PDB file of C-alpha atoms in Angstrom:
ATOM      1  CA  MET T  18     104.963 113.203 104.662  1.00 66.00           C
ATOM      2  CA  ASN T  19     108.021 111.521 103.394  1.00 70.00           C
ATOM      3  CA  PRO T  20     108.120 111.296 100.497  1.00 71.00           C
ATOM      4  CA  PRO T  21     105.840 114.290  99.935  1.00 72.00           C
ATOM      5  CA  LEU T  22     102.961 114.162  97.495  1.00 71.00           C
ATOM      6  CA  ARG T  23     104.272 114.680  94.005  1.00 79.00           C
ATOM      7  CA  HIS T  24     102.679 115.668  90.730  1.00 90.00           C
ATOM      8  CA  ALA T  25      99.006 115.210  89.904  1.00 93.00           C
ATOM      9  CA  THR T  26      99.922 112.394  87.497  1.00 94.00           C
ATOM     10  CA  ASP T  27     101.510 110.463  90.383  1.00 90.00           C
ATOM     11  CA  ARG T  28      98.448 110.943  92.581  1.00 88.00           C
ATOM     12  CA  ASP T  29      96.169 109.952  89.686  1.00 93.00           C
ATOM     13  CA  ALA T  30      98.213 106.766  89.188  1.00 93.00           C
ATOM     14  CA  LEU T  31      97.764 105.869  92.868  1.00 91.00           C
ATOM     15  CA  VAL T  32      94.004 106.365  92.591  1.00 93.00           C
ATOM     16  CA  GLU T  33      93.952 104.195  89.473  1.00 95.00           C
ATOM     17  CA  GLY T  34      95.867 101.534  91.410  1.00 96.00           C
ATOM     18  CA  LEU T  35      93.203 101.601  94.124  1.00 95.00           C
ATOM     19  CA  LYS T  36      90.532 101.077  91.475  1.00 94.00           C
ATOM     20  CA  ASP T  37      92.200  98.325  89.476  1.00 95.00           C
ATOM     21  CA  GLY T  38      93.614  96.310  92.390  1.00 93.00           C
ATOM     22  CA  THR T  39      97.281  97.143  91.848  1.00 96.00           C
ATOM     23  CA  VAL T  40      97.328  98.789  95.300  1.00 96.00           C
ATOM     24  CA  ASP T  41      96.502  96.326  98.089  1.00 95.00           C
ATOM     25  CA  VAL T  42      96.377  98.555 101.175  1.00 95.00           C
ATOM     26  CA  ILE T  43      95.602 102.056 102.382  1.00 93.00           C
ATOM     27  CA  ALA T  44      97.723 102.663 105.457  1.00 88.00           C
ATOM     28  CA  THR T  45      98.954 105.530 107.570  1.00 83.00           C
ATOM     29  CA  ASP T  46     102.327 105.892 109.172  1.00 76.00           C
ATOM     30  CA  HIS T  47     101.237 107.282 112.493  1.00 72.00           C
ATOM     31  CA  ALA T  48     104.398 108.938 113.764  1.00 71.00           C
ATOM     32  CA  PRO T  49     103.105 112.121 115.363  1.00 71.00           C
ATOM     33  CA  HIS T  50     105.358 115.058 116.082  1.00 75.00           C
ATOM     34  CA  HIS T  51     104.860 117.724 118.685  1.00 75.00           C
ATOM     35  CA  ALA T  52     104.057 121.203 117.374  1.00 76.00           C
ATOM     36  CA  ASP T  53     107.540 122.374 118.397  1.00 83.00           C
ATOM     37  CA  ASP T  54     109.034 119.921 115.895  1.00 80.00           C
ATOM     38  CA  LYS T  55     106.970 121.533 113.151  1.00 78.00           C
ATOM     39  CA  LYS T  56     107.313 125.229 114.048  1.00 82.00           C
ATOM     40  CA  VAL T  57     110.805 125.555 112.607  1.00 85.00           C
ATOM     41  CA  GLU T  58     112.194 126.372 109.202  1.00 86.00           C
ATOM     42  CA  PHE T  59     110.617 124.181 106.544  1.00 77.00           C
ATOM     43  CA  ASP T  60     113.788 122.244 105.761  1.00 80.00           C
ATOM     44  CA  ARG T  61     114.350 121.484 109.471  1.00 84.00           C
ATOM     45  CA  ALA T  62     110.795 120.406 110.305  1.00 81.00           C
ATOM     46  CA  SER T  63     110.048 116.758 111.068  1.00 80.00           C
ATOM     47  CA  PHE T  64     108.363 114.900 108.229  1.00 80.00           C
ATOM     48  CA  GLY T  65     104.781 113.779 108.606  1.00 74.00           C
ATOM     49  CA  ILE T  66     101.142 114.699 108.954  1.00 74.00           C
ATOM     50  CA  VAL T  67      98.318 113.162 110.950  1.00 74.00           C
ATOM     51  CA  GLY T  68      96.770 110.414 108.854  1.00 75.00           C
ATOM     52  CA  LEU T  69      95.321 107.912 111.296  1.00 74.00           C
ATOM     53  CA  GLU T  70      92.548 110.182 112.523  1.00 77.00           C
ATOM     54  CA  THR T  71      91.456 111.303 109.058  1.00 82.00           C
ATOM     55  CA  ALA T  72      91.973 108.156 106.949  1.00 85.00           C
ATOM     56  CA  VAL T  73      88.434 106.774 107.232  1.00 87.00           C
ATOM     57  CA  SER T  74      86.628 110.067 106.646  1.00 88.00           C
ATOM     58  CA  LEU T  75      88.864 111.075 103.751  1.00 89.00           C
ATOM     59  CA  SER T  76      88.576 107.600 102.190  1.00 93.00           C
ATOM     60  CA  LEU T  77      84.789 107.631 102.466  1.00 94.00           C
ATOM     61  CA  ASP T  78      84.496 111.185 101.173  1.00 93.00           C
ATOM     62  CA  ARG T  79      87.043 111.178  98.355  1.00 92.00           C
ATOM     63  CA  LEU T  80      87.093 107.550  97.266  1.00 96.00           C
ATOM     64  CA  VAL T  81      83.709 105.974  98.079  1.00 97.00           C
ATOM     65  CA  HIS T  82      81.423 108.982  97.630  1.00 96.00           C
ATOM     66  CA  GLY T  83      83.701 110.152  94.815  1.00 95.00           C
ATOM     67  CA  GLY T  84      82.731 107.011  92.906  1.00 96.00           C
ATOM     68  CA  ILE T  85      86.296 105.691  92.740  1.00 96.00           C
ATOM     69  CA  ILE T  86      85.869 102.563  94.889  1.00 96.00           C
ATOM     70  CA  THR T  87      83.021 100.811  96.673  1.00 96.00           C
ATOM     71  CA  LEU T  88      82.571 100.724 100.434  1.00 95.00           C
ATOM     72  CA  ALA T  89      83.466  97.023 100.375  1.00 94.00           C
ATOM     73  CA  ARG T  90      86.717  97.835  98.533  1.00 96.00           C
ATOM     74  CA  MET T  91      87.528 100.529 101.107  1.00 94.00           C
ATOM     75  CA  VAL T  92      87.090  97.982 103.923  1.00 92.00           C
ATOM     76  CA  GLU T  93      89.383  95.590 102.052  1.00 93.00           C
ATOM     77  CA  LEU T  94      92.031  98.300 101.621  1.00 95.00           C
ATOM     78  CA  LEU T  95      91.935  99.614 105.191  1.00 92.00           C
ATOM     79  CA  SER T  96      91.238  96.413 107.116  1.00 89.00           C
ATOM     80  CA  ALA T  97      90.911  92.989 105.510  1.00 88.00           C
ATOM     81  CA  ASN T  98      93.939  93.186 103.216  1.00 91.00           C
ATOM     82  CA  PRO T  99      96.373  94.531 105.833  1.00 88.00           C
ATOM     83  CA  ALA T 100      95.195  91.827 108.266  1.00 84.00           C
ATOM     84  CA  ARG T 101      95.661  89.125 105.635  1.00 85.00           C
ATOM     85  CA  ILE T 102      99.097  90.389 104.594  1.00 86.00           C
ATOM     86  CA  LEU T 103     100.348  90.793 108.156  1.00 82.00           C
ATOM     87  CA  ALA T 104      99.018  87.383 109.149  1.00 77.00           C
ATOM     88  CA  ARG T 105     100.798  85.798 106.238  1.00 68.00           C
ATOM     89  CA  ALA T 106     104.024  87.618 107.111  1.00 65.00           C
ATOM     90  CA  GLY T 107     104.202  86.862 110.805  1.00 62.00           C
ATOM     91  CA  GLU T 108     101.270  84.945 112.256  1.00 59.00           C
ATOM     92  CA  ASP T 109     102.057  81.679 113.947  1.00 58.00           C
ATOM     93  CA  ALA T 110      99.814  79.185 112.157  1.00 51.00           C
ATOM     94  CA  SER T 111      99.708  76.944 115.235  1.00 54.00           C
ATOM     95  CA  ARG T 112      97.938  79.634 117.284  1.00 58.00           C
ATOM     96  CA  PRO T 113      94.213  80.188 116.905  1.00 57.00           C
ATOM     97  CA  ALA T 114      93.195  83.213 114.864  1.00 59.00           C
ATOM     98  CA  THR T 115      92.316  86.323 116.782  1.00 62.00           C
ATOM     99  CA  PRO T 116      88.595  87.005 117.113  1.00 64.00           C
ATOM    100  CA  PRO T 117      87.152  89.577 114.726  1.00 63.00           C
ATOM    101  CA  THR T 118      86.731  93.152 115.855  1.00 69.00           C
ATOM    102  CA  TRP T 119      84.026  95.530 114.792  1.00 75.00           C
ATOM    103  CA  THR T 120      84.168  99.089 113.569  1.00 79.00           C
ATOM    104  CA  ILE T 121      81.022 101.105 113.118  1.00 83.00           C
ATOM    105  CA  LEU T 122      81.089 103.507 110.191  1.00 86.00           C
ATOM    106  CA  ALA T 123      78.637 106.263 109.429  1.00 86.00           C
ATOM    107  CA  PRO T 124      78.997 106.723 105.649  1.00 90.00           C
ATOM    108  CA  GLU T 125      76.573 109.641 105.480  1.00 91.00           C
ATOM    109  CA  LEU T 126      77.744 111.469 108.613  1.00 87.00           C
ATOM    110  CA  ASN T 127      78.937 115.008 107.912  1.00 89.00           C
ATOM    111  CA  VAL T 128      82.365 115.416 109.504  1.00 85.00           C
ATOM    112  CA  THR T 129      84.463 118.536 109.889  1.00 83.00           C
ATOM    113  CA  VAL T 130      88.128 117.796 110.502  1.00 81.00           C
ATOM    114  CA  SER T 131      88.954 119.447 113.811  1.00 78.00           C
ATOM    115  CA  THR T 132      92.400 119.046 115.281  1.00 75.00           C
ATOM    116  CA  ASP T 133      90.895 119.922 118.675  1.00 77.00           C
ATOM    117  CA  ALA T 134      89.183 116.521 118.591  1.00 76.00           C
ATOM    118  CA  PHE T 135      92.350 114.584 117.701  1.00 75.00           C
ATOM    119  CA  ARG T 136      93.646 112.202 120.321  1.00 71.00           C
ATOM    120  CA  SER T 137      97.110 112.301 118.788  1.00 72.00           C
ATOM    121  CA  LYS T 138      99.745 114.655 120.169  1.00 71.00           C
ATOM    122  CA  SER T 139     100.147 115.977 116.637  1.00 73.00           C
ATOM    123  CA  ARG T 140      97.836 118.500 114.993  1.00 74.00           C
ATOM    124  CA  ASN T 141      99.569 118.791 111.628  1.00 71.00           C
ATOM    125  CA  THR T 142      97.145 118.073 108.791  1.00 75.00           C
ATOM    126  CA  PRO T 143      96.279 119.825 105.541  1.00 74.00           C
ATOM    127  CA  SER T 144      92.671 118.776 106.172  1.00 76.00           C
ATOM    128  CA  THR T 145      92.016 121.112 109.136  1.00 76.00           C
ATOM    129  CA  GLY T 146      88.537 122.570 108.783  1.00 80.00           C
ATOM    130  CA  GLY T 147      87.781 120.370 105.801  1.00 79.00           C
ATOM    131  CA  ARG T 148      84.385 118.771 105.487  1.00 87.00           C
ATOM    132  CA  CYS T 149      83.956 115.102 104.706  1.00 86.00           C
ATOM    133  CA  ARG T 150      80.933 112.942 104.075  1.00 89.00           C
ATOM    134  CA  GLY T 151      81.406 109.858 106.204  1.00 87.00           C
ATOM    135  CA  GLY T 152      83.359 108.789 109.246  1.00 85.00           C
ATOM    136  CA  TRP T 153      83.078 107.180 112.615  1.00 76.00           C
ATOM    137  CA  PRO T 154      80.008 107.904 114.688  1.00 68.00           C
ATOM    138  CA  PRO T 155      80.566 110.292 117.583  1.00 63.00           C
ATOM    139  CA  PRO T 156      81.490 108.697 120.929  1.00 57.00           C
ATOM    140  CA  SER T 157      78.022 109.496 122.280  1.00 56.00           C
ATOM    141  CA  TRP T 158      76.592 106.837 119.949  1.00 53.00           C
ATOM    142  CA  ALA T 159      78.560 104.065 121.637  1.00 48.00           C
ATOM    143  CA  GLY T 160      76.116 103.605 124.492  1.00 46.00           C
ATOM    144  CA  ALA T 161      73.142 103.646 122.163  1.00 44.00           C
ATOM    145  CA  CYS T 162      74.320 101.022 119.711  1.00 42.00           C
ATOM    146  CA  CYS T 163      77.128  99.038 121.252  1.00 40.00           C
ATOM    147  CA  SER T 164      77.910  97.153 124.394  1.00 35.00           C
TER     148      SER T 164
END
């Protein structure tokens, strides 16, 4: 990550900003790097970790189930607010709005972060093997609940 995570007081301030509304968005900078770009000396390695594939599960586990924010606030931070901000910044008001999309979440699903399941070319995450409460339903659910 660039900049890297700093002191606990900095991280605590970010969490407080999520709670009090100072922070508007949770976003990831999905810029994956091949393993060869990471398997070099630390100061020569490309910056970054996988965030896109763990953002929902980590947000549900640490923030929602951790009692820091509500599920509705998480949806605002990950979806509604970025859409609103981006629309305001670049949407052509004369064009009709895009239709809504749906994401199915499973807030109680037990998830183990497995880089083998990542679709990204990158596998670099400090969360490997970590367990989270909440995430996306497995792909096998798609046929049962969605069309």
